[in-house]
mmCIF file of C-alpha atoms in Angstrom:
data_model
loop_
_atom_site.group_PDB
_atom_site.id
_atom_site.type_symbol
_atom_site.label_atom_id
_atom_site.label_comp_id
_atom_site.label_asym_id
_atom_site.label_seq_id
_atom_site.Cartn_x
_atom_site.Cartn_y
_atom_site.Cartn_z
ATOM 1 C CA UNK Y 54 -2.129 60.757 1.987
ATOM 2 C CA UNK Y 55 -1.704 63.441 0.070
ATOM 3 C CA UNK Y 56 1.500 64.147 -1.586
ATOM 4 C CA UNK Y 57 2.656 67.143 -3.666
ATOM 5 C CA UNK Y 58 5.788 67.202 -5.666
ATOM 6 C CA UNK Y 59 7.843 70.399 -5.742
ATOM 7 C CA UNK Y 60 10.461 70.873 -9.092
ATOM 8 C CA UNK Y 61 11.850 73.998 -9.626
ATOM 9 C CA UNK Y 62 14.729 75.021 -12.227
ATOM 10 C CA UNK Y 63 13.800 73.113 -14.922
ATOM 11 C CA UNK Y 64 15.531 74.974 -18.681
ATOM 12 C CA UNK Y 65 13.936 74.580 -20.934
ATOM 13 C CA UNK Y 66 16.235 74.342 -23.961
ATOM 14 C CA UNK Y 67 19.375 72.189 -21.474
ATOM 15 C CA UNK Y 68 16.624 70.039 -20.623
ATOM 16 C CA UNK Y 69 18.078 65.998 -20.723
ATOM 17 C CA UNK Y 70 15.457 63.193 -22.354
ATOM 18 C CA UNK Y 71 15.488 60.503 -20.054
ATOM 19 C CA UNK Y 72 15.501 62.635 -16.660
ATOM 20 C CA UNK Y 73 12.146 64.076 -18.130
ATOM 21 C CA UNK Y 74 11.171 60.583 -19.033
ATOM 22 C CA UNK Y 75 11.993 59.155 -15.152
ATOM 23 C CA UNK Y 76 10.890 62.500 -14.511
ATOM 24 C CA UNK Y 77 7.491 61.472 -15.984
ATOM 25 C CA UNK Y 78 7.273 58.517 -14.401
ATOM 26 C CA UNK Y 79 8.493 59.249 -10.954
ATOM 27 C CA UNK Y 80 5.141 61.670 -11.849
ATOM 28 C CA UNK Y 81 2.922 58.892 -12.864
ATOM 29 C CA UNK Y 82 3.989 56.640 -9.823
ATOM 30 C CA UNK Y 83 2.838 59.225 -7.195
ATOM 31 C CA UNK Y 84 0.009 60.551 -8.242
ATOM 32 C CA UNK Y 85 0.412 63.748 -7.178
ATOM 33 C CA UNK Y 86 -2.565 65.829 -5.790
ATOM 34 C CA UNK Y 87 -0.098 68.920 -7.198
ATOM 35 C CA UNK Y 88 2.907 69.516 -9.635
ATOM 36 C CA UNK Y 89 4.270 72.709 -7.725
ATOM 37 C CA UNK Y 90 6.879 74.454 -10.167
ATOM 38 C CA UNK Y 91 8.542 77.085 -8.462
ATOM 39 C CA UNK Y 92 10.954 78.391 -11.742
ATOM 40 C CA UNK Y 93 13.166 78.940 -14.059
ATOM 41 C CA UNK Y 94 11.102 76.885 -16.895
ATOM 42 C CA UNK Y 95 13.147 78.045 -19.370
ATOM 43 C CA UNK Y 96 16.884 79.010 -20.084
ATOM 44 C CA UNK Y 97 16.811 81.645 -21.863
ATOM 45 C CA UNK Y 98 13.239 83.391 -22.466
ATOM 46 C CA UNK Y 99 12.070 81.584 -25.658
ATOM 47 C CA UNK Y 100 9.369 80.605 -27.571
ATOM 48 C CA UNK Y 101 10.318 77.828 -28.788
ATOM 49 C CA UNK Y 102 11.918 76.805 -24.842
ATOM 50 C CA UNK Y 103 8.018 77.755 -23.435
ATOM 51 C CA UNK Y 104 6.488 75.381 -25.852
ATOM 52 C CA UNK Y 105 9.264 72.834 -24.135
ATOM 53 C CA UNK Y 106 8.101 73.292 -20.190
ATOM 54 C CA UNK Y 107 4.644 73.668 -21.557
ATOM 55 C CA UNK Y 108 4.577 70.677 -24.012
ATOM 56 C CA UNK Y 109 5.745 68.675 -20.612
ATOM 57 C CA UNK Y 110 3.354 70.091 -17.905
ATOM 58 C CA UNK Y 111 0.584 69.799 -19.888
ATOM 59 C CA UNK Y 112 1.732 65.798 -21.018
ATOM 60 C CA UNK Y 113 1.053 64.935 -16.917
ATOM 61 C CA UNK Y 114 -1.329 62.912 -15.003
ATOM 62 C CA UNK Y 115 -1.791 65.501 -12.085
ATOM 63 C CA UNK Y 116 -3.168 69.394 -11.624
ATOM 64 C CA UNK Y 117 0.098 71.690 -11.651
ATOM 65 C CA UNK Y 118 1.187 75.683 -9.917
ATOM 66 C CA UNK Y 119 4.021 77.472 -11.585
ATOM 67 C CA UNK Y 120 5.590 80.801 -10.820
ATOM 68 C CA UNK Y 121 8.134 82.805 -12.989
ATOM 69 C CA UNK Y 122 12.239 82.478 -12.196
ATOM 70 C CA UNK Y 123 14.063 85.053 -13.619
ATOM 71 C CA UNK Y 124 15.320 82.832 -16.658
ATOM 72 C CA UNK Y 125 11.227 83.607 -17.119
ATOM 73 C CA UNK Y 126 11.911 86.388 -18.599
ATOM 74 C CA UNK Y 127 14.121 87.431 -21.834
ATOM 75 C CA UNK Y 128 17.655 87.989 -21.091
ATOM 76 C CA UNK Y 129 18.907 89.480 -24.382
ATOM 77 C CA UNK Y 130 16.389 90.374 -26.155
ATOM 78 C CA UNK Y 131 16.622 93.942 -24.326
ATOM 79 C CA UNK Y 132 13.346 95.988 -25.976
ATOM 80 C CA UNK Y 133 11.208 92.471 -24.825
ATOM 81 C CA UNK Y 134 12.335 92.805 -21.027
ATOM 82 C CA UNK Y 135 11.959 96.937 -20.158
ATOM 83 C CA UNK Y 136 8.514 96.534 -22.530
ATOM 84 C CA UNK Y 137 6.573 92.740 -21.847
ATOM 85 C CA UNK Y 138 8.728 90.999 -19.497
ATOM 86 C CA UNK Y 139 6.111 88.809 -18.944
ATOM 87 C CA UNK Y 140 4.990 87.738 -22.626
ATOM 88 C CA UNK Y 141 6.081 84.634 -23.283
ATOM 89 C CA UNK Y 142 5.406 83.301 -20.493
ATOM 90 C CA UNK Y 143 1.918 84.228 -19.948
ATOM 91 C CA UNK Y 144 1.744 83.203 -24.029
ATOM 92 C CA UNK Y 145 2.240 79.032 -22.499
ATOM 93 C CA UNK Y 146 1.396 79.033 -19.234
ATOM 94 C CA UNK Y 147 -1.323 82.544 -18.600
ATOM 95 C CA UNK Y 148 -1.689 85.405 -16.947
ATOM 96 C CA UNK Y 149 -1.120 84.685 -14.111
ATOM 97 C CA UNK Y 150 2.186 85.267 -12.264
ATOM 98 C CA UNK Y 151 0.408 84.962 -8.745
ATOM 99 C CA UNK Y 152 -2.366 81.447 -8.995
ATOM 100 C CA UNK Y 153 -3.339 79.654 -5.691
ATOM 101 C CA UNK Y 154 -4.440 76.246 -5.704
ATOM 102 C CA UNK Y 155 -6.758 74.618 -2.805
ATOM 103 C CA UNK Y 156 -8.182 71.110 -1.732
ATOM 104 C CA UNK Y 157 -9.218 70.021 1.333
ATOM 105 C CA UNK Y 158 -5.478 68.632 2.368
ATOM 106 C CA UNK Y 159 -3.532 71.679 0.578
ATOM 107 C CA UNK Y 160 -3.965 75.384 0.001
ATOM 108 C CA UNK Y 161 -0.164 76.682 -1.941
ATOM 109 C CA UNK Y 162 0.198 80.730 -2.730
ATOM 110 C CA UNK Y 163 2.744 81.269 -5.959
ATOM 111 C CA UNK Y 164 4.058 84.791 -5.333
ATOM 112 C CA UNK Y 165 6.132 86.653 -8.131
ATOM 113 C CA UNK Y 166 9.733 87.122 -7.010
ATOM 114 C CA UNK Y 167 11.614 88.130 -9.788
ATOM 115 C CA UNK Y 168 11.462 91.711 -11.141
ATOM 116 C CA UNK Y 169 12.361 92.131 -15.149
ATOM 117 C CA UNK Y 170 15.255 95.494 -13.930
ATOM 118 C CA UNK Y 171 17.199 92.489 -11.551
ATOM 119 C CA UNK Y 172 19.380 90.082 -13.453
ATOM 120 C CA UNK Y 173 19.111 86.854 -10.295
ATOM 121 C CA UNK Y 174 18.209 88.584 -7.918
ATOM 122 C CA UNK Y 175 14.172 88.757 -6.170
ATOM 123 C CA UNK Y 176 12.127 90.877 -4.122
ATOM 124 C CA UNK Y 177 8.687 89.998 -2.569
ATOM 125 C CA UNK Y 178 6.674 93.793 -1.515
ATOM 126 C CA UNK Y 179 5.269 95.221 0.970
ATOM 127 C CA UNK Y 180 1.850 94.828 -0.393
ATOM 128 C CA UNK Y 181 2.830 91.462 -1.523
ATOM 129 C CA UNK Y 182 3.539 90.309 2.391
ATOM 130 C CA UNK Y 183 0.513 91.318 3.443
ATOM 131 C CA UNK Y 184 -1.547 89.983 -0.373
ATOM 132 C CA UNK Y 185 -0.129 86.690 1.161
ATOM 133 C CA UNK Y 186 -0.776 86.850 4.174
ATOM 134 C CA UNK Y 187 -3.901 87.895 3.877
ATOM 135 C CA UNK Y 188 -4.932 84.429 2.437
ATOM 136 C CA UNK Y 189 -2.919 82.743 4.418
ATOM 137 C CA UNK Y 190 -6.004 83.859 7.311
ATOM 138 C CA UNK Y 191 -8.327 82.315 5.683
ATOM 139 C CA UNK Y 192 -7.141 79.454 4.978
ATOM 140 C CA UNK Y 193 -9.883 76.478 6.118
ATOM 141 C CA UNK Y 194 -8.984 73.817 9.194
ATOM 142 C CA UNK Y 195 -6.843 71.078 8.127
ATOM 143 C CA UNK Y 196 -5.317 71.997 5.137
ATOM 144 C CA UNK Y 197 -1.627 72.476 5.465
ATOM 145 C CA UNK Y 198 -0.514 76.455 3.778
ATOM 146 C CA UNK Y 199 1.922 76.314 1.844
ATOM 147 C CA UNK Y 200 3.263 79.337 0.000
ATOM 148 C CA UNK Y 201 5.923 79.280 -3.548
ATOM 149 C CA UNK Y 202 8.823 81.617 -4.449
ATOM 150 C CA UNK Y 203 11.465 81.497 -6.756
ATOM 151 C CA UNK Y 204 14.714 82.706 -4.173
ATOM 152 C CA UNK Y 205 15.128 81.183 -1.407
ATOM 153 C CA UNK Y 206 14.258 82.571 1.877
ATOM 154 C CA UNK Y 207 17.076 80.928 3.767
ATOM 155 C CA UNK Y 208 20.403 79.600 2.531
ATOM 156 C CA UNK Y 209 22.884 76.873 4.882
ATOM 157 C CA UNK Y 210 26.192 77.945 2.119
ATOM 158 C CA UNK Y 211 27.480 81.334 3.138
ATOM 159 C CA UNK Y 212 28.511 82.010 -0.949
ATOM 160 C CA UNK Y 213 24.824 81.668 -1.079
ATOM 161 C CA UNK Y 214 23.358 84.597 0.508
ATOM 162 C CA UNK Y 215 23.521 87.215 -1.931
ATOM 163 C CA UNK Y 216 20.560 84.897 -3.794
ATOM 164 C CA UNK Y 217 18.800 85.448 -0.699
ATOM 165 C CA UNK Y 218 15.597 86.839 -1.674
ATOM 166 C CA UNK Y 219 14.536 90.529 -0.180
ATOM 167 C CA UNK Y 220 12.767 91.195 2.271
ATOM 168 C CA UNK Y 221 12.832 87.566 2.306
ATOM 169 C CA UNK Y 222 12.826 88.297 6.880
ATOM 170 C CA UNK Y 223 9.724 90.390 6.719
ATOM 171 C CA UNK Y 224 7.348 88.209 4.254
ATOM 172 C CA UNK Y 225 8.488 85.117 6.839
ATOM 173 C CA UNK Y 226 8.009 86.928 10.128
ATOM 174 C CA UNK Y 227 3.959 87.644 8.405
ATOM 175 C CA UNK Y 228 3.880 84.554 6.944
ATOM 176 C CA UNK Y 229 4.930 82.394 9.971
ATOM 177 C CA UNK Y 230 2.246 85.160 12.040
ATOM 178 C CA UNK Y 231 -0.622 83.813 8.778
ATOM 179 C CA UNK Y 232 -0.244 80.454 9.651
ATOM 180 C CA UNK Y 233 2.954 79.363 6.895
ATOM 181 C CA UNK Y 234 4.087 75.804 7.911
ATOM 182 C CA UNK Y 235 5.814 75.501 4.081
ATOM 183 C CA UNK Y 236 7.903 77.902 1.861
ATOM 184 C CA UNK Y 237 8.500 76.429 -0.978
ATOM 185 C CA UNK Y 238 12.241 78.210 -3.775
ATOM 186 C CA UNK Y 239 14.186 77.011 -5.572
ATOM 187 C CA UNK Y 240 17.565 79.596 -7.975
ATOM 188 C CA UNK Y 241 20.397 78.510 -6.120
ATOM 189 C CA UNK Y 242 19.927 75.057 -7.735
ATOM 190 C CA UNK Y 243 19.944 72.834 -3.894
ATOM 191 C CA UNK Y 244 18.442 70.539 -2.861
ATOM 192 C CA UNK Y 245 18.049 70.879 1.237
ATOM 193 C CA UNK Y 246 14.944 72.016 4.118
ATOM 194 C CA UNK Y 247 15.788 74.268 6.530
ATOM 195 C CA UNK Y 248 13.747 75.633 9.702
ATOM 196 C CA UNK Y 249 12.851 79.590 10.029
ATOM 197 C CA UNK Y 250 12.499 79.152 13.628
ATOM 198 C CA UNK Y 251 9.894 80.756 15.831
ATOM 199 C CA UNK Y 252 9.729 81.738 19.097
ATOM 200 C CA UNK Y 253 7.537 79.082 21.618
ATOM 201 C CA UNK Y 254 6.885 77.319 17.785
ATOM 202 C CA UNK Y 255 6.874 74.911 15.763
ATOM 203 C CA UNK Y 256 9.323 75.818 12.566
ATOM 204 C CA UNK Y 257 7.989 77.639 9.386
ATOM 205 C CA UNK Y 258 10.187 75.587 6.759
ATOM 206 C CA UNK Y 259 11.717 76.108 3.940
ATOM 207 C CA UNK Y 260 11.764 73.824 1.138
ATOM 208 C CA UNK Y 261 14.335 73.912 -1.435
ATOM 209 C CA UNK Y 262 15.343 71.789 -4.882
ATOM 210 C CA UNK Y 263 17.910 71.186 -6.658
ATOM 211 C CA UNK Y 264 17.563 70.956 -10.685
ATOM 212 C CA UNK Y 265 14.201 68.534 -12.036
ATOM 213 C CA UNK Y 266 16.341 67.794 -15.223
ATOM 214 C CA UNK Y 267 18.347 70.333 -16.721
ATOM 215 C CA UNK Y 268 22.007 69.617 -16.956
ATOM 216 C CA UNK Y 269 22.528 72.841 -15.127
ATOM 217 C CA UNK Y 270 23.446 70.579 -12.157
ATOM 218 C CA UNK Y 271 25.404 72.222 -9.142
ATOM 219 C CA UNK Y 272 28.173 70.752 -8.416
ATOM 220 C CA UNK Y 273 28.652 66.374 -7.979
ATOM 221 C CA UNK Y 274 24.291 66.273 -7.217
ATOM 222 C CA UNK Y 275 21.721 65.255 -9.254
ATOM 223 C CA UNK Y 276 18.933 66.147 -11.142
ATOM 224 C CA UNK Y 277 16.707 65.907 -8.148
ATOM 225 C CA UNK Y 278 13.551 66.848 -6.939
ATOM 226 C CA UNK Y 279 10.713 66.725 -3.315
ATOM 227 C CA UNK Y 280 7.737 64.765 -2.715
ATOM 228 C CA UNK Y 281 5.658 66.169 -0.110
ATOM 229 C CA UNK Y 282 3.830 63.728 1.750
ATOM 230 C CA UNK Y 283 0.982 65.224 3.928
ATOM 231 C CA UNK Y 284 -1.993 62.571 6.363
ATOM 232 C CA UNK Y 285 -4.477 65.105 7.208
ATOM 233 C CA UNK Y 286 -4.770 63.266 10.593
ATOM 234 C CA UNK Y 287 -1.088 64.469 11.141
ATOM 235 C CA UNK Y 288 0.629 67.623 11.747
ATOM 236 C CA UNK Y 289 3.776 66.495 10.538
ATOM 237 C CA UNK Y 290 4.884 67.081 7.006
ATOM 238 C CA UNK Y 291 7.104 64.389 5.363
ATOM 239 C CA UNK Y 292 9.749 66.348 2.699
ATOM 240 C CA UNK Y 293 11.474 63.378 0.481
ATOM 241 C CA UNK Y 294 14.053 64.765 -1.264
ATOM 242 C CA UNK Y 295 13.794 62.086 -4.769
ATOM 243 C CA UNK Y 296 17.814 61.381 -6.948
ATOM 244 C CA UNK Y 297 17.359 60.536 -10.567
ATOM 245 C CA UNK Y 298 19.928 57.578 -10.822
ATOM 246 C CA UNK Y 299 21.225 56.916 -14.225
ATOM 247 C CA UNK Y 300 22.150 53.194 -13.740
ATOM 248 C CA UNK Y 301 18.255 52.996 -13.061
ATOM 249 C CA UNK Y 302 17.540 55.686 -15.135
ATOM 250 C CA UNK Y 303 14.565 56.744 -12.412
ATOM 251 C CA UNK Y 304 14.788 58.621 -9.716
ATOM 252 C CA UNK Y 305 14.518 57.010 -6.214
ATOM 253 C CA UNK Y 306 14.676 58.546 -3.649
ATOM 254 C CA UNK Y 307 17.955 60.350 -1.029
ATOM 255 C CA UNK Y 308 16.599 60.997 2.315
ATOM 256 C CA UNK Y 309 13.109 61.517 3.835
ATOM 257 C CA UNK Y 310 12.533 64.602 6.817
ATOM 258 C CA UNK Y 311 9.565 64.286 9.215
ATOM 259 C CA UNK Y 312 8.280 67.898 9.107
ATOM 260 C CA UNK Y 313 6.280 68.750 12.152
ATOM 261 C CA UNK Y 314 4.421 71.210 11.029
ATOM 262 C CA UNK Y 315 3.220 74.420 12.925
ATOM 263 C CA UNK Y 316 -0.880 74.594 13.974
ATOM 264 C CA UNK Y 317 -2.381 78.117 12.850
ATOM 265 C CA UNK Y 318 -4.358 79.850 15.256
ATOM 266 C CA UNK Y 319 -7.959 80.560 14.783
ATOM 267 C CA UNK Y 320 -8.414 82.945 12.789
#
């Protein structure tokens, strides 16, 4: 059994110390192969906030893959936003804004869906869509193929439609055809799993993470992260939502959902 831990919208600068400690405990106990951070690592892209985010991931007993979110571009430092929008992010997490990670069980591809000229909305370009599709087609047999974006590829609340990733329909079609099985995202602080149906086949699954460690939770939904468990001998991945429980001071499993994975065609 191999595990990915998926977290989003940590918004360092607004983090809750008790939740951070509990998350470290969950990561220690679940021993993930990779921790995936799908954007909004900071609240206002300030150097101290990036330093706190970097210190957190450096303290984890697992490798990580991170992509920027819209909050990771300075909002009020207009000169920096215009001339070097990712400079502060790169100083903490490196110049690669679209990292990739692979193992025998997983292929995980990050996509930078932020744009400096947009405040919240994100987009994916035709060039990005094709680059990711080409890499998906090169995946090894047995790898679970995962794409990571910030803004959602599918929503469950009509009020969130304005937050949909621009180009999501084109991306979903191309990535599914290239073998993608899961798309991880965040941005709207709402955890859910939804299928993007494929005619005559199994769906491309959209897995959204809630608010990881910030007090900026949505409604009465507690801080939460996802665990994705993959058995190499099975074509099913189990998505688990883990919520922070204030009474126990720990993350507890809220729900489990088996996801029948698409079987990619041989390239």
